[in-house]
Amino acid sequence: MYYDMLIRIKNAQAAKKGSLKLPYSTMDMAVAEILVAKNYLKSAVRKGRGAKRVIELVLTDAPAIHGVHLVSTPSRAIYAGYRDIRLVKSGHGIAVLSTPRGVMAGDQARREKVGGKMLFELW
């Protein structure tokens, strides 16, 4: 799941690793694409076939992820309308939501006026 991926990325950046391989899932790939778009990662590529699919992440040179707050957990889902999506760390972080239009960052969800399940906040 995406929460395991986030912690793995944070730990790999702290250990100054250059890249990271994770088991593939559609949700993880969608979250990784958002992190690439927001410059938290250099690239995210799907590799392999069938059950051996993996996501290969290339990390940035300097640690970009300093903290993660998992808003929704497997036992508790938190939903927010587009008006309720707030800035993270005064605009220095991002919120990620699962919306009817797919997984998207908080600023994009506010622009498109769509709410959804708050997944996590990252700074």
Short mmCIF file of C-alpha atoms in Angstrom, two decimals:
data_model
loop_
_atom_site.label_atom_id
_atom_site.label_comp_id
_atom_site.label_asym_id
_atom_site.label_seq_id
_atom_site.Cartn_x
_atom_site.Cartn_y
_atom_site.Cartn_z
CA MET A 1 0.00 0.00 0.00
CA TYR A 2 0.93 3.62 -0.40
CA TYR A 3 1.75 4.14 3.30
CA ASP A 4 4.44 1.44 3.17
CA MET A 5 5.82 3.01 -0.02
CA LEU A 6 6.05 6.45 1.61
CA ILE A 7 7.99 5.15 4.61
CA ARG A 8 10.32 3.16 2.33
CA ILE A 9 11.01 6.29 0.26
CA LYS A 10 11.67 8.37 3.37
CA ASN A 11 14.06 5.75 4.79
CA ALA A 12 15.88 5.31 1.45
CA GLN A 13 16.39 9.07 1.17
CA ALA A 14 17.72 9.20 4.73
CA ALA A 15 20.16 6.39 3.86
CA LYS A 16 21.22 8.30 0.69
CA LYS A 17 20.15 5.53 -1.69
CA GLY A 18 19.92 6.39 -5.37
CA SER A 19 16.97 4.22 -6.32
CA LEU A 20 14.38 1.92 -4.82
CA LYS A 21 12.28 -1.02 -6.08
CA LEU A 22 8.80 -1.73 -4.72
CA PRO A 23 6.09 -4.28 -5.49
CA TYR A 24 3.70 -2.86 -8.09
CA SER A 25 0.17 -1.72 -7.34
CA THR A 26 -2.02 0.72 -9.22
CA MET A 27 -2.44 2.96 -6.16
CA ASP A 28 1.32 3.06 -5.50
CA MET A 29 2.01 3.98 -9.13
CA ALA A 30 -0.55 6.80 -9.03
CA VAL A 31 0.97 8.19 -5.81
CA ALA A 32 4.49 7.87 -7.26
CA GLU A 33 3.46 9.85 -10.35
CA ILE A 34 2.19 12.66 -8.10
CA LEU A 35 5.47 12.65 -6.17
CA VAL A 36 7.39 12.90 -9.46
CA ALA A 37 5.19 15.80 -10.61
CA LYS A 38 5.79 17.63 -7.31
CA ASN A 39 9.61 17.00 -7.47
CA TYR A 40 9.79 14.67 -4.47
CA LEU A 41 11.16 11.94 -6.81
CA LYS A 42 13.11 12.07 -10.08
CA SER A 43 11.22 9.28 -11.84
CA ALA A 44 8.89 6.32 -11.34
CA VAL A 45 8.88 3.48 -13.88
CA ARG A 46 6.89 0.24 -13.98
CA LYS A 47 9.04 -2.76 -14.87
CA GLY A 48 8.42 -6.46 -15.31
CA ARG A 49 5.41 -8.56 -16.24
CA GLY A 50 2.66 -10.40 -14.40
CA ALA A 51 3.31 -11.17 -10.76
CA LYS A 52 6.90 -9.90 -11.01
CA ARG A 53 5.96 -6.29 -11.75
CA VAL A 54 7.82 -3.69 -9.71
CA ILE A 55 7.98 0.07 -9.50
CA GLU A 56 11.49 1.47 -9.80
CA LEU A 57 11.82 4.87 -8.16
CA VAL A 58 14.81 7.15 -8.72
CA LEU A 59 15.25 9.39 -5.69
CA THR A 60 16.34 13.02 -5.64
CA ASP A 61 19.89 13.88 -4.64
CA ALA A 62 18.90 15.67 -1.42
CA PRO A 63 16.30 14.17 0.93
CA ALA A 64 13.01 15.76 -0.13
CA ILE A 65 10.62 14.05 2.28
CA HIS A 66 10.94 15.28 5.85
CA GLY A 67 7.65 14.08 7.29
CA VAL A 68 4.52 12.09 6.51
CA HIS A 69 1.11 12.23 8.18
CA LEU A 70 -1.24 9.38 7.24
CA VAL A 71 -4.67 11.00 7.42
CA SER A 72 -6.77 7.98 6.41
CA THR A 73 -5.76 4.61 7.81
CA PRO A 74 -7.10 1.17 6.84
CA SER A 75 -9.52 1.31 9.78
CA ARG A 76 -10.53 4.99 9.47
CA ALA A 77 -11.34 6.84 6.26
CA ILE A 78 -11.38 10.66 6.37
CA TYR A 79 -13.24 12.42 3.57
CA ALA A 80 -12.99 16.10 2.65
CA GLY A 81 -14.82 18.38 0.27
CA TYR A 82 -12.73 20.62 -1.93
CA ARG A 83 -13.33 23.57 0.41
CA ASP A 84 -11.94 21.56 3.36
CA ILE A 85 -8.58 20.75 1.71
CA ARG A 86 -6.07 22.89 3.55
CA LEU A 87 -2.48 23.87 2.86
CA VAL A 88 0.17 21.60 4.36
CA LYS A 89 2.95 23.38 6.27
CA SER A 90 1.89 26.78 4.90
CA GLY A 91 2.18 25.57 1.31
CA HIS A 92 5.53 23.78 1.71
CA GLY A 93 3.94 20.32 1.60
CA ILE A 94 1.25 18.48 -0.31
CA ALA A 95 -1.96 16.65 0.53
CA VAL A 96 -2.91 13.65 -1.60
CA LEU A 97 -6.52 12.56 -2.13
CA SER A 98 -8.29 9.68 -3.79
CA THR A 99 -11.13 11.29 -5.75
CA PRO A 100 -13.71 10.04 -8.25
CA ARG A 101 -11.36 11.43 -10.94
CA GLY A 102 -8.37 9.44 -9.64
CA VAL A 103 -5.58 10.11 -7.17
CA MET A 104 -4.54 13.78 -7.17
CA ALA A 105 -2.71 16.39 -5.13
CA GLY A 106 -4.68 18.76 -2.92
CA ASP A 107 -4.01 21.88 -4.97
CA GLN A 108 -5.23 20.18 -8.14
CA ALA A 109 -8.36 18.90 -6.35
CA ARG A 110 -9.14 22.45 -5.16
CA ARG A 111 -8.69 23.80 -8.71
CA GLU A 112 -10.98 21.13 -10.16
CA LYS A 113 -13.44 21.53 -7.26
CA VAL A 114 -13.50 17.85 -6.37
CA GLY A 115 -13.22 16.27 -2.91
CA GLY A 116 -12.48 12.74 -1.81
CA LYS A 117 -10.70 10.51 0.66
CA MET A 118 -7.68 12.22 2.24
CA LEU A 119 -4.81 9.74 1.95
CA PHE A 120 -1.82 11.55 3.46
CA GLU A 121 0.04 14.80 3.92
CA LEU A 122 3.70 15.06 2.98
CA TRP A 123 6.34 17.74 3.62
#
